[in-house]
CSV table of C-alpha atoms in Angstrom, one decimal:
chain,number,residue,atom,x,y,z
A,1,MET,CA,-54.0,65.2,1.1
A,2,THR,CA,-52.6,67.8,-1.3
A,3,GLY,CA,-53.3,66.1,-4.5
A,4,ALA,CA,-50.8,64.6,-7.4
A,5,THR,CA,-49.3,68.0,-8.1
A,6,GLY,CA,-48.7,70.0,-4.9
A,7,PRO,CA,-46.4,69.5,-2.0
A,8,VAL,CA,-46.4,66.2,-0.3
A,9,SER,CA,-47.9,66.5,3.1
A,10,VAL,CA,-45.9,64.8,5.8
A,11,LEU,CA,-47.2,63.6,9.4
A,12,PHE,CA,-44.1,63.0,11.6
A,13,LEU,CA,-44.9,60.9,14.5
A,14,VAL,CA,-42.1,61.1,17.2
A,15,GLY,CA,-41.4,60.0,20.8
A,16,GLY,CA,-40.5,63.2,22.5
A,17,ALA,CA,-39.3,66.8,22.3
A,18,PRO,CA,-35.8,67.6,21.1
A,19,ASP,CA,-34.6,69.3,24.2
A,20,GLY,CA,-35.5,66.8,26.6
A,21,GLY,CA,-32.1,64.4,26.3
A,22,LEU,CA,-34.1,61.2,26.5
A,23,ASP,CA,-35.3,60.7,22.9
A,24,PRO,CA,-32.2,61.3,20.9
A,25,SER,CA,-33.7,59.6,17.8
A,26,SER,CA,-36.3,62.0,17.5
A,27,ARG,CA,-33.9,64.9,18.0
A,28,PHE,CA,-31.5,63.7,15.3
A,29,ARG,CA,-33.4,61.6,12.8
A,30,VAL,CA,-36.3,64.2,12.6
A,31,PHE,CA,-36.0,67.6,14.3
A,32,PHE,CA,-32.7,68.2,12.8
A,33,TYR,CA,-34.3,68.0,9.4
A,34,LEU,CA,-37.4,69.9,10.0
A,35,ASP,CA,-35.6,73.5,8.7
A,36,ARG,CA,-34.9,71.8,5.4
A,37,PHE,CA,-38.2,70.2,5.0
A,38,ARG,CA,-40.0,73.4,5.6
A,39,ARG,CA,-37.8,75.3,3.1
A,40,ASP,CA,-38.1,72.4,0.7
A,41,ARG,CA,-41.2,73.5,-1.7
A,42,ARG,CA,-41.9,69.7,-2.5
A,43,PHE,CA,-43.3,69.2,1.2
A,44,LYS,CA,-45.3,70.4,3.9
A,45,ALA,CA,-44.5,68.9,7.2
A,46,THR,CA,-46.4,68.5,10.5
A,47,VAL,CA,-44.9,66.9,13.5
A,48,SER,CA,-46.7,65.4,16.3
A,49,VAL,CA,-45.1,64.8,19.5
A,50,SER,CA,-46.1,62.1,21.9
A,51,TRP,CA,-47.6,63.3,25.3
A,52,PRO,CA,-46.4,62.4,27.6
A,53,ALA,CA,-43.0,61.6,26.0
A,54,LYS,CA,-42.4,58.0,25.5
A,55,SER,CA,-39.6,58.1,27.9
A,56,PHE,CA,-41.4,60.3,30.5
A,57,HIS,CA,-41.1,57.4,33.2
A,58,GLU,CA,-37.1,57.5,32.8
A,59,ARG,CA,-37.1,61.3,34.2
A,60,ILE,CA,-35.4,61.8,37.5
A,61,PHE,CA,-38.9,62.9,39.3
A,62,PHE,CA,-40.0,59.4,38.6
A,63,LYS,CA,-36.8,57.6,38.9
A,64,ARG,CA,-36.7,59.2,42.7
A,65,ARG,CA,-40.2,57.7,43.2
A,66,PRO,CA,-40.2,54.3,41.9
A,67,LEU,CA,-43.6,53.2,43.4
A,68,LEU,CA,-45.4,56.6,42.0
A,69,ARG,CA,-43.4,55.8,38.5
A,70,ARG,CA,-45.1,52.2,38.6
A,71,ALA,CA,-48.5,53.5,39.5
A,72,LEU,CA,-48.5,56.3,36.9
A,73,LEU,CA,-47.0,54.2,33.8
A,74,PRO,CA,-50.5,52.8,33.1
A,75,MET,CA,-51.9,56.3,33.1
A,76,GLY,CA,-48.9,57.6,31.1
A,77,LEU,CA,-49.7,54.9,28.3
A,78,ALA,CA,-53.4,55.5,28.4
A,79,LEU,CA,-52.6,59.2,27.8
A,80,MET,CA,-50.2,58.5,24.8
A,81,VAL,CA,-52.9,56.2,22.9
A,82,ALA,CA,-55.4,59.0,23.8
A,83,ARG,CA,-53.0,61.4,21.9
A,84,ARG,CA,-52.3,59.3,19.1
A,85,LEU,CA,-55.8,58.3,18.4
A,86,TRP,CA,-55.9,62.0,17.0
A,87,ASP,CA,-53.0,60.9,14.8
A,88,VAL,CA,-54.9,57.6,13.5
A,89,VAL,CA,-58.0,60.0,12.7
A,90,ARG,CA,-56.0,62.5,10.8
A,91,ALA,CA,-53.7,59.9,9.2
A,92,PRO,CA,-55.7,59.7,5.8
A,93,PHE,CA,-55.5,63.4,5.2
A,94,TYR,CA,-51.4,63.2,4.8
A,95,ASP,CA,-49.7,62.1,1.7
A,96,VAL,CA,-47.2,60.3,3.8
A,97,VAL,CA,-47.0,59.3,7.4
A,98,PHE,CA,-43.6,59.0,8.8
A,99,MET,CA,-43.3,56.9,11.9
A,100,GLN,CA,-40.0,57.3,14.0
A,101,ARG,CA,-40.0,54.0,16.0
A,102,PRO,CA,-43.0,52.4,17.5
A,103,LEU,CA,-45.6,54.9,19.0
A,104,LEU,CA,-45.6,53.5,22.6
A,105,PRO,CA,-42.8,52.5,24.7
A,106,GLY,CA,-41.2,49.0,25.0
A,107,GLN,CA,-42.7,46.0,22.7
A,108,LEU,CA,-46.5,46.3,22.6
A,109,TYR,CA,-48.7,45.1,20.3
A,110,PRO,CA,-49.0,47.7,17.6
A,111,VAL,CA,-52.7,48.5,17.5
A,112,LEU,CA,-52.2,52.4,16.6
A,113,GLU,CA,-49.5,51.5,14.0
A,114,MET,CA,-51.5,48.9,12.2
A,115,ALA,CA,-54.5,51.3,12.2
A,116,ILE,CA,-52.5,54.0,10.6
A,117,CYS,CA,-51.1,51.8,8.0
A,118,ARG,CA,-54.7,50.6,7.2
A,119,LEU,CA,-55.9,54.1,6.8
A,120,ASN,CA,-52.8,55.2,4.9
A,121,ARG,CA,-51.1,53.3,2.6
A,122,HIS,CA,-48.0,55.5,2.4
A,123,VAL,CA,-46.2,54.9,5.7
A,124,VAL,CA,-42.6,55.4,6.2
A,125,PHE,CA,-41.0,53.4,9.5
A,126,ASP,CA,-38.0,54.8,10.6
A,127,PHE,CA,-35.6,52.8,13.4
A,128,ASP,CA,-32.0,53.0,14.4
A,129,ASP,CA,-31.7,50.4,17.3
A,130,ALA,CA,-32.3,46.7,17.1
A,131,ILE,CA,-35.6,47.3,18.7
A,132,PHE,CA,-36.6,44.1,17.3
A,133,ILE,CA,-35.2,42.3,19.9
A,134,SER,CA,-36.1,42.0,23.6
A,135,HIS,CA,-33.5,44.2,25.1
A,136,HIS,CA,-34.8,45.7,28.5
A,137,ALA,CA,-36.4,42.6,30.2
A,138,LYS,CA,-36.3,44.3,33.7
A,139,SER,CA,-37.5,47.6,32.3
A,140,PRO,CA,-39.9,49.3,34.4
A,141,GLU,CA,-42.8,49.1,32.1
A,142,ARG,CA,-42.8,45.3,32.2
A,143,ALA,CA,-43.9,45.7,35.8
A,144,SER,CA,-47.1,46.8,34.7
A,145,LEU,CA,-49.7,44.1,34.3
A,146,LEU,CA,-51.3,46.1,31.6
A,147,TYR,CA,-47.9,46.1,29.6
A,148,ARG,CA,-47.3,42.2,30.0
A,149,LEU,CA,-51.0,41.6,28.6
A,150,LEU,CA,-50.1,43.7,25.6
A,151,GLU,CA,-46.7,42.7,25.0
A,152,ASP,CA,-45.6,41.7,21.7
A,153,ARG,CA,-42.1,40.6,20.7
A,154,ASP,CA,-43.1,40.8,17.0
A,155,ASN,CA,-44.1,44.2,17.1
A,156,VAL,CA,-41.5,45.8,14.7
A,157,ALA,CA,-41.8,43.2,12.4
A,158,ARG,CA,-45.5,43.7,12.0
A,159,ILE,CA,-44.9,47.5,11.4
A,160,VAL,CA,-42.3,46.8,9.0
A,161,ARG,CA,-44.4,44.4,6.7
A,162,ARG,CA,-47.4,46.9,6.7
A,163,SER,CA,-45.3,50.2,5.9
A,164,ALA,CA,-44.9,51.5,2.2
A,165,HIS,CA,-41.1,52.0,3.1
A,166,VAL,CA,-38.7,51.3,5.6
A,167,VAL,CA,-35.6,53.6,6.7
A,168,ALA,CA,-33.0,51.8,8.7
A,169,GLY,CA,-30.0,53.6,10.5
A,170,ASN,CA,-27.4,51.0,9.3
A,171,GLU,CA,-27.0,47.7,7.2
A,172,PHE,CA,-27.7,45.3,10.2
A,173,LEU,CA,-30.9,46.9,10.9
A,174,ALA,CA,-31.8,47.0,7.3
A,175,ASP,CA,-30.7,43.2,6.9
A,176,PHE,CA,-33.6,42.6,9.5
A,177,ALA,CA,-36.1,45.0,7.5
A,178,ARG,CA,-35.6,43.5,4.2
A,179,GLN,CA,-36.9,39.9,5.9
A,180,HIS,CA,-40.2,41.6,6.0
A,181,ASN,CA,-40.2,44.4,3.2
A,182,PRO,CA,-38.3,44.9,0.1
A,183,ASN,CA,-38.6,48.6,0.0
A,184,VAL,CA,-35.7,49.4,2.5
A,185,SER,CA,-33.1,52.4,2.3
A,186,VAL,CA,-30.4,52.8,4.9
A,187,ILE,CA,-29.8,56.4,6.0
A,188,PRO,CA,-27.2,56.7,8.7
A,189,THR,CA,-27.8,59.1,11.6
A,190,ALA,CA,-26.4,62.4,10.1
A,191,ILE,CA,-24.7,65.3,11.8
A,192,ASP,CA,-25.3,68.9,11.7
A,193,THR,CA,-21.8,70.4,11.0
A,194,ASP,CA,-22.7,73.7,11.5
A,195,HIS,CA,-23.7,73.0,15.0
A,196,TYR,CA,-21.1,70.2,15.8
A,197,LYS,CA,-17.9,71.7,14.9
A,198,PRO,CA,-14.4,71.8,16.5
A,199,SER,CA,-13.9,74.2,19.4
A,200,LEU,CA,-11.4,77.3,19.1
A,201,THR,CA,-10.9,76.8,22.9
A,202,HIS,CA,-10.2,73.6,24.9
A,203,SER,CA,-12.3,73.6,28.3
A,204,GLY,CA,-10.5,70.8,29.8
A,205,SER,CA,-10.2,70.0,33.4
A,206,GLY,CA,-7.7,72.5,34.6
A,207,GLY,CA,-5.4,72.0,31.4
A,208,GLY,CA,-5.3,68.3,32.2
A,209,LEU,CA,-6.0,65.5,29.6
A,210,VAL,CA,-9.7,64.2,29.6
A,211,VAL,CA,-11.3,61.2,28.1
A,212,GLY,CA,-15.0,61.9,27.6
A,213,TRP,CA,-18.2,59.8,27.0
A,214,ILE,CA,-21.4,61.4,26.3
A,215,GLY,CA,-24.8,59.4,26.0
A,216,THR,CA,-28.0,58.2,27.8
A,217,SER,CA,-28.0,56.5,31.2
A,218,GLY,CA,-29.2,53.3,29.7
A,219,ASN,CA,-25.7,52.8,28.1
A,220,LEU,CA,-23.5,53.6,31.1
A,221,GLY,CA,-22.7,50.0,31.7
A,222,TYR,CA,-20.6,50.1,28.5
A,223,VAL,CA,-18.5,52.7,30.4
A,224,GLU,CA,-18.4,51.0,33.7
A,225,GLN,CA,-17.0,47.8,31.8
A,226,LEU,CA,-13.9,49.8,31.0
A,227,ALA,CA,-13.3,50.7,35.0
A,228,PRO,CA,-10.3,48.3,35.1
A,229,VAL,CA,-8.6,50.0,31.9
A,230,PHE,CA,-9.1,53.5,33.4
A,231,ARG,CA,-7.8,52.6,36.7
A,232,ALA,CA,-4.7,50.9,35.1
A,233,LEU,CA,-3.8,53.7,32.7
A,234,GLN,CA,-4.3,56.4,35.1
A,235,ARG,CA,-1.5,55.0,37.1
A,236,ARG,CA,0.9,56.1,34.1
A,237,VAL,CA,-0.9,58.9,32.5
A,238,PRO,CA,-2.8,61.6,34.6
A,239,PHE,CA,-6.2,62.1,33.3
A,240,GLU,CA,-9.9,62.6,34.2
A,241,LEU,CA,-12.8,60.7,33.0
A,242,MET,CA,-15.8,62.8,32.1
A,243,ILE,CA,-19.3,61.7,31.7
A,244,VAL,CA,-22.0,63.7,30.1
A,245,CYS,CA,-25.2,62.0,30.5
A,246,ASN,CA,-28.9,62.5,31.9
A,247,HIS,CA,-29.2,62.3,35.7
A,248,VAL,CA,-29.1,58.8,37.4
A,249,GLU,CA,-29.7,57.8,41.1
A,250,ARG,CA,-27.6,55.3,41.4
A,251,ALA,CA,-23.8,55.2,42.2
A,252,LEU,CA,-21.4,54.3,39.3
A,253,ASP,CA,-19.3,51.3,39.5
A,254,LEU,CA,-16.1,53.2,38.8
A,255,ARG,CA,-14.3,52.7,41.9
A,256,ASP,CA,-10.8,54.2,42.2
A,257,VAL,CA,-11.4,55.8,38.7
A,258,ASN,CA,-10.7,59.7,38.7
A,259,TYR,CA,-14.1,61.0,37.1
A,260,ARG,CA,-16.5,63.9,37.0
A,261,TRP,CA,-20.1,63.8,36.0
A,262,LEU,CA,-21.7,66.5,34.1
A,263,ASP,CA,-25.6,66.5,33.7
A,264,TRP,CA,-26.4,66.6,30.1
A,265,ASP,CA,-27.9,69.9,28.9
A,266,SER,CA,-28.8,70.8,25.5
A,267,ASN,CA,-27.6,74.4,26.0
A,268,ARG,CA,-24.0,73.3,27.5
A,269,GLU,CA,-23.5,70.2,25.3
A,270,LEU,CA,-21.0,72.0,22.9
A,271,ASP,CA,-19.1,73.4,26.0
A,272,ASP,CA,-19.1,69.7,27.5
A,273,LEU,CA,-17.8,68.3,24.3
A,274,ALA,CA,-15.1,70.8,24.0
A,275,ALA,CA,-13.4,69.5,27.2
A,276,PHE,CA,-12.7,66.2,25.6
A,277,ASP,CA,-9.1,65.2,24.6
A,278,VAL,CA,-10.3,61.7,23.4
A,279,GLY,CA,-14.0,60.5,22.9
A,280,ILE,CA,-14.8,56.9,23.6
A,281,MET,CA,-17.6,54.3,22.5
A,282,PRO,CA,-17.2,51.1,24.0
A,283,LEU,CA,-19.7,48.4,23.1
A,284,PRO,CA,-19.7,44.7,23.7
A,285,ASP,CA,-20.3,42.4,20.7
A,286,ASN,CA,-23.9,41.6,21.2
A,287,VAL,CA,-27.1,41.6,18.7
A,288,TRP,CA,-28.3,44.7,20.3
A,289,GLU,CA,-25.2,46.4,20.4
A,290,ARG,CA,-24.5,45.7,16.5
A,291,GLY,CA,-27.6,47.6,15.7
A,292,LYS,CA,-26.0,51.0,17.1
A,293,CYS,CA,-25.6,53.6,14.5
A,294,GLY,CA,-22.5,55.2,16.0
A,295,PHE,CA,-23.6,58.8,16.3
A,296,LYS,CA,-21.6,59.6,19.3
A,297,LEU,CA,-18.7,58.5,17.4
A,298,LEU,CA,-19.9,61.0,14.8
A,299,GLN,CA,-20.5,63.7,17.4
A,300,TYR,CA,-16.6,63.3,18.5
A,301,MET,CA,-15.4,63.3,15.2
A,302,ALA,CA,-17.6,66.4,14.0
A,303,CYS,CA,-16.1,68.3,16.9
A,304,GLY,CA,-12.6,67.3,16.1
A,305,ILE,CA,-12.2,65.1,19.0
A,306,PRO,CA,-9.9,61.9,18.3
A,307,ALA,CA,-12.0,58.6,19.2
A,308,VAL,CA,-11.5,55.2,20.4
A,309,ALA,CA,-14.5,52.5,19.7
A,310,SER,CA,-15.3,49.1,19.7
A,311,PRO,CA,-15.5,47.3,16.7
A,312,VAL,CA,-19.2,46.6,16.7
A,313,GLY,CA,-22.1,47.7,14.7
A,314,ALA,CA,-21.9,51.1,12.3
A,315,ASN,CA,-18.3,51.8,14.1
A,316,ILE,CA,-16.8,49.4,11.8
A,317,ASP,CA,-17.9,51.3,8.8
A,318,ILE,CA,-17.1,54.8,10.6
A,319,VAL,CA,-13.4,54.3,11.7
A,320,GLN,CA,-10.6,53.6,9.6
A,321,PRO,CA,-8.2,52.2,11.9
A,322,GLY,CA,-5.0,54.4,12.3
A,323,GLU,CA,-6.3,57.0,9.8
A,324,ASN,CA,-9.2,58.7,11.6
A,325,GLY,CA,-9.5,56.7,14.9
A,326,PHE,CA,-8.9,53.6,16.7
A,327,LEU,CA,-11.1,50.1,17.2
A,328,ALA,CA,-10.2,48.4,20.4
A,329,ALA,CA,-11.5,44.9,20.7
A,330,ASN,CA,-10.5,44.0,24.2
A,331,SER,CA,-9.1,45.8,27.4
A,332,GLU,CA,-5.4,45.7,26.3
A,333,ALA,CA,-6.2,47.2,23.1
A,334,TRP,CA,-8.3,50.0,25.0
A,335,GLU,CA,-5.6,50.9,27.4
A,336,ARG,CA,-2.8,50.7,24.2
A,337,ARG,CA,-5.2,53.1,22.2
A,338,LEU,CA,-6.0,55.4,25.0
A,339,GLU,CA,-2.5,55.9,25.8
A,340,ASP,CA,-1.5,56.5,22.3
A,341,LEU,CA,-3.8,59.3,21.9
A,342,LEU,CA,-3.3,60.8,25.3
A,343,VAL,CA,0.8,61.2,24.8
A,344,ASP,CA,1.0,61.6,21.3
A,345,SER,CA,-0.2,65.0,20.6
A,346,ALA,CA,0.6,64.8,16.6
A,347,LEU,CA,-1.4,61.7,16.2
A,348,ALA,CA,-4.4,63.0,18.0
A,349,GLU,CA,-4.4,66.2,15.7
A,350,ARG,CA,-4.2,64.0,12.8
A,351,PHE,CA,-7.2,61.8,13.9
A,352,SER,CA,-8.9,65.1,14.7
A,353,ARG,CA,-8.4,66.6,11.2
A,354,ASN,CA,-9.4,63.2,9.4
A,355,GLY,CA,-12.3,62.6,11.6
A,356,ARG,CA,-14.0,66.1,10.5
A,357,LYS,CA,-13.4,65.1,7.2
A,358,THR,CA,-14.9,61.7,7.4
A,359,VAL,CA,-18.1,63.3,8.9
A,360,LEU,CA,-17.8,65.9,6.2
A,361,GLN,CA,-17.6,63.3,3.3
A,362,GLY,CA,-20.3,61.1,4.5
A,363,TYR,CA,-22.3,61.8,7.5
A,364,THR,CA,-23.7,65.4,7.1
A,365,LEU,CA,-27.3,66.5,6.7
A,366,ASP,CA,-26.8,67.9,3.2
A,367,ILE,CA,-26.0,64.0,2.2
A,368,THR,CA,-28.6,62.6,4.0
A,369,TYR,CA,-31.5,64.9,3.7
A,370,PRO,CA,-32.0,64.2,-0.2
A,371,MET,CA,-31.9,60.5,0.8
A,372,LEU,CA,-34.7,60.9,3.2
A,373,ALA,CA,-36.4,63.3,0.9
A,374,ASP,CA,-36.2,60.5,-1.8
A,375,ALA,CA,-37.6,58.0,0.5
A,376,LEU,CA,-40.6,60.1,1.4
A,377,LEU,CA,-41.2,60.7,-2.3
A,378,ALA,CA,-40.9,57.3,-3.2
A,379,ALA,CA,-43.5,56.3,-0.5
A,380,ALA,CA,-45.8,59.0,-1.8
A,381,GLY,CA,-45.5,57.7,-5.2
A,382,ARG,CA,-43.9,61.1,-6.5
A,383,ARG,CA,-40.4,60.0,-6.9
A,384,ARG,CA,-39.2,60.5,-10.5
């Protein structure tokens, strides 16, 4: 520890490196802030990344080899535990430990997290999804006998109860956290508006219109559910559906839809977004989806891309219908709102300007960094 007058030493525990594409929470809720923490004399930041990454079994090498993935998953979990044991040992020597989601994949009994909370009474737990519910009942880790023996559906609640402070990505998640801990801050996943900004050139599909979606493969089903909307609309308005996502092995359920697939690449992400004329964020209205923090919607808006989203989760707080975007609750609304933006360039331009303004006024790192810093200072007992 650095004492009561020196900088607050913070150990950030994250699930993966920022360039892997499979751990967006680590990238956007920790790594995007690191330069600011390192310039802020109130803090001394150290980052510990899981090895292997929590999502290692989702990489294309293992997806192509399901038997190998199943065999290596217990070994991967063991290596993660071994790596995190070093963090347990050094936890008492930091003023604050910032835990970005549970340390192991899935819902395992939080032995490591409980040990860290016992050794350091200044733990901040951060989460940005409804990870307190059982979402991936058929996920590959559940095929492991070791995983099933250690499974604990109450793992997030246990961590929340033992943490000094909890940071939630939206009010829905905060409501859950407040049932177990009174010290809860709501900090949305913010946008680096110096990185995500409107492109000066449009790199669309040969001059044609593009409706785009960017995300991880676990959420592709949301796009596939709109296949009837895309088919019907493409009969009237020629456009291409563009999907930017980490690689998948299966064929998409987008029969008779004119679409193009691009493997996500951090170096090409902004160029891919520049091709979008309209961005989409479809979601069903279920408990898991209500925990979504609307980040891809903010990505679109920061880049000046007019957007259509489902009225679920944080989307309701971000979108002012008819001013900076559209909310669509059913197939008819999705078809109508997409057509409005594809054929009305003046409307699309207004949403582009207002969407960017929405992000600048409420979702920038300049706004959320002081909130996060204050939560860390509170946990360390240093907040004035």
